């Protein structure tokens, strides 16, 4: 793709680590703070973000959502991007949890479209092990982008820091395995339990206090 549109996925093969909720929070924050046109491609058949957006749009028909959301199966993403990517400044791809990490898995393939990947990690042994395995997928994306002579950025961050005690160990293991880590992490945030396409976390006092540093690091590292 030759456009200026940036495509980022907040992803991990592991389920329940915060892929969708952090995607929505970050996407709405960028749209609101930077006045950018942001799209979330919801490629999970459970369509968590898409369903939420549809429900909210029904509830507030006169309001304009901060971000657009499209539900799309992974196989259809390439065609969609060819036609519509240029209409947006930033596109987030929300992926489903993965059982098969083979290079021809459609979910893995859609990550090849990304300029950046941010990996949420819960600091437990099981999650760290799964994430270490996921690093091979990131490496494939990096190799592909290099062949295309395009930039590629990948980082990890600790999500729900307060949930586990072994966060530092997790960070050390992942760094050793070759994943650069954000200096900011996220603890359990109350605002994350009621995400919205109409509101950015930075429009709340809790969000400003506990999400802003993470958001700023995201913008810096991914050049958003
Ligand atoms: N930092 C956080 N603070 C509070 N709750 C969180 C946080 N991160 C994730 N959660 C909660 O954890 C649950 C799982 O998050 P989410 O659905 O975003 O994970 P996921 O990786 O997208 O899962 P799946 O693999 O099923 O798609 C949700 O209830 C979400 O609200
Ligand atoms: Mg999800």
Short mmCIF file of N, CA and C and ligand atoms in Angstrom, two decimals, residues 15-21 44 97 159-160 187-189 192, ligand 1:
data_model
loop_
_atom_site.label_atom_id
_atom_site.label_comp_id
_atom_site.label_asym_id
_atom_site.label_seq_id
_atom_site.Cartn_x
_atom_site.Cartn_y
_atom_site.Cartn_z
N UNK A 15 -6.03 -15.31 24.13
CA UNK A 15 -7.33 -14.68 24.31
C UNK A 15 -7.43 -13.95 25.64
N UNK A 16 -8.34 -12.99 25.68
CA UNK A 16 -8.68 -12.33 26.94
C UNK A 16 -7.60 -11.47 27.55
N UNK A 17 -6.65 -10.99 26.73
CA UNK A 17 -5.54 -10.20 27.29
C UNK A 17 -5.77 -8.69 27.17
N UNK A 18 -6.89 -8.30 26.53
CA UNK A 18 -7.20 -6.87 26.41
C UNK A 18 -7.03 -6.34 25.00
N UNK A 19 -6.94 -7.22 24.00
CA UNK A 19 -6.77 -6.76 22.61
C UNK A 19 -7.88 -5.78 22.22
N UNK A 20 -9.12 -6.21 22.42
CA UNK A 20 -10.24 -5.40 21.92
C UNK A 20 -10.43 -4.13 22.72
N UNK A 21 -10.37 -4.25 24.04
CA UNK A 21 -10.67 -3.07 24.86
C UNK A 21 -9.56 -2.02 24.72
N UNK A 44 -12.86 -10.30 14.44
CA UNK A 44 -13.21 -11.41 15.32
C UNK A 44 -14.66 -11.78 15.04
N UNK A 97 -8.63 -14.48 18.99
CA UNK A 97 -7.56 -15.32 19.55
C UNK A 97 -7.20 -16.38 18.50
N UNK A 159 -0.39 -5.49 30.46
CA UNK A 159 -1.76 -5.05 30.73
C UNK A 159 -2.20 -5.65 32.08
N UNK A 160 -3.07 -4.94 32.75
CA UNK A 160 -3.62 -5.36 34.04
C UNK A 160 -2.50 -5.66 35.03
N UNK A 187 -2.78 -0.68 34.42
CA UNK A 187 -3.35 -1.46 35.50
C UNK A 187 -4.84 -1.66 35.19
N UNK A 188 -5.56 -2.29 36.08
CA UNK A 188 -7.00 -2.46 35.84
C UNK A 188 -7.69 -1.11 35.96
N UNK A 189 -8.34 -0.70 34.89
CA UNK A 189 -8.99 0.60 34.90
C UNK A 189 -10.50 0.43 34.90
N UNK A 192 -12.32 0.94 31.67
CA UNK A 192 -12.26 -0.12 30.67
C UNK A 192 -13.46 -1.06 30.74
N1 LIG B 1 -6.60 -2.71 31.71
C1 LIG B 1 -7.80 -3.24 31.92
N2 LIG B 1 -8.59 -2.79 32.93
C2 LIG B 1 -9.79 -3.34 33.19
N3 LIG B 1 -10.33 -4.34 32.48
C3 LIG B 1 -9.60 -4.84 31.45
C4 LIG B 1 -8.31 -4.33 31.11
N4 LIG B 1 -7.85 -5.02 30.06
C5 LIG B 1 -8.79 -5.92 29.74
N5 LIG B 1 -9.84 -5.82 30.58
C6 LIG B 1 -11.06 -6.65 30.56
O1 LIG B 1 -10.70 -8.00 30.30
C7 LIG B 1 -11.68 -8.64 29.49
C8 LIG B 1 -10.99 -9.16 28.24
O2 LIG B 1 -10.59 -8.04 27.45
P1 LIG B 1 -10.75 -8.05 25.87
O3 LIG B 1 -12.07 -8.58 25.47
O4 LIG B 1 -10.33 -6.73 25.38
O5 LIG B 1 -9.63 -9.16 25.55
P2 LIG B 1 -9.31 -9.81 24.12
O6 LIG B 1 -7.86 -10.10 24.15
O7 LIG B 1 -9.84 -8.98 23.04
O8 LIG B 1 -10.13 -11.17 24.25
P3 LIG B 1 -10.56 -12.16 23.03
O9 LIG B 1 -9.35 -12.98 22.75
O10 LIG B 1 -11.67 -12.95 23.62
O11 LIG B 1 -10.95 -11.32 21.87
C9 LIG B 1 -12.74 -7.60 29.20
O12 LIG B 1 -13.78 -7.77 30.13
C10 LIG B 1 -12.02 -6.27 29.45
O13 LIG B 1 -12.89 -5.24 29.84
#
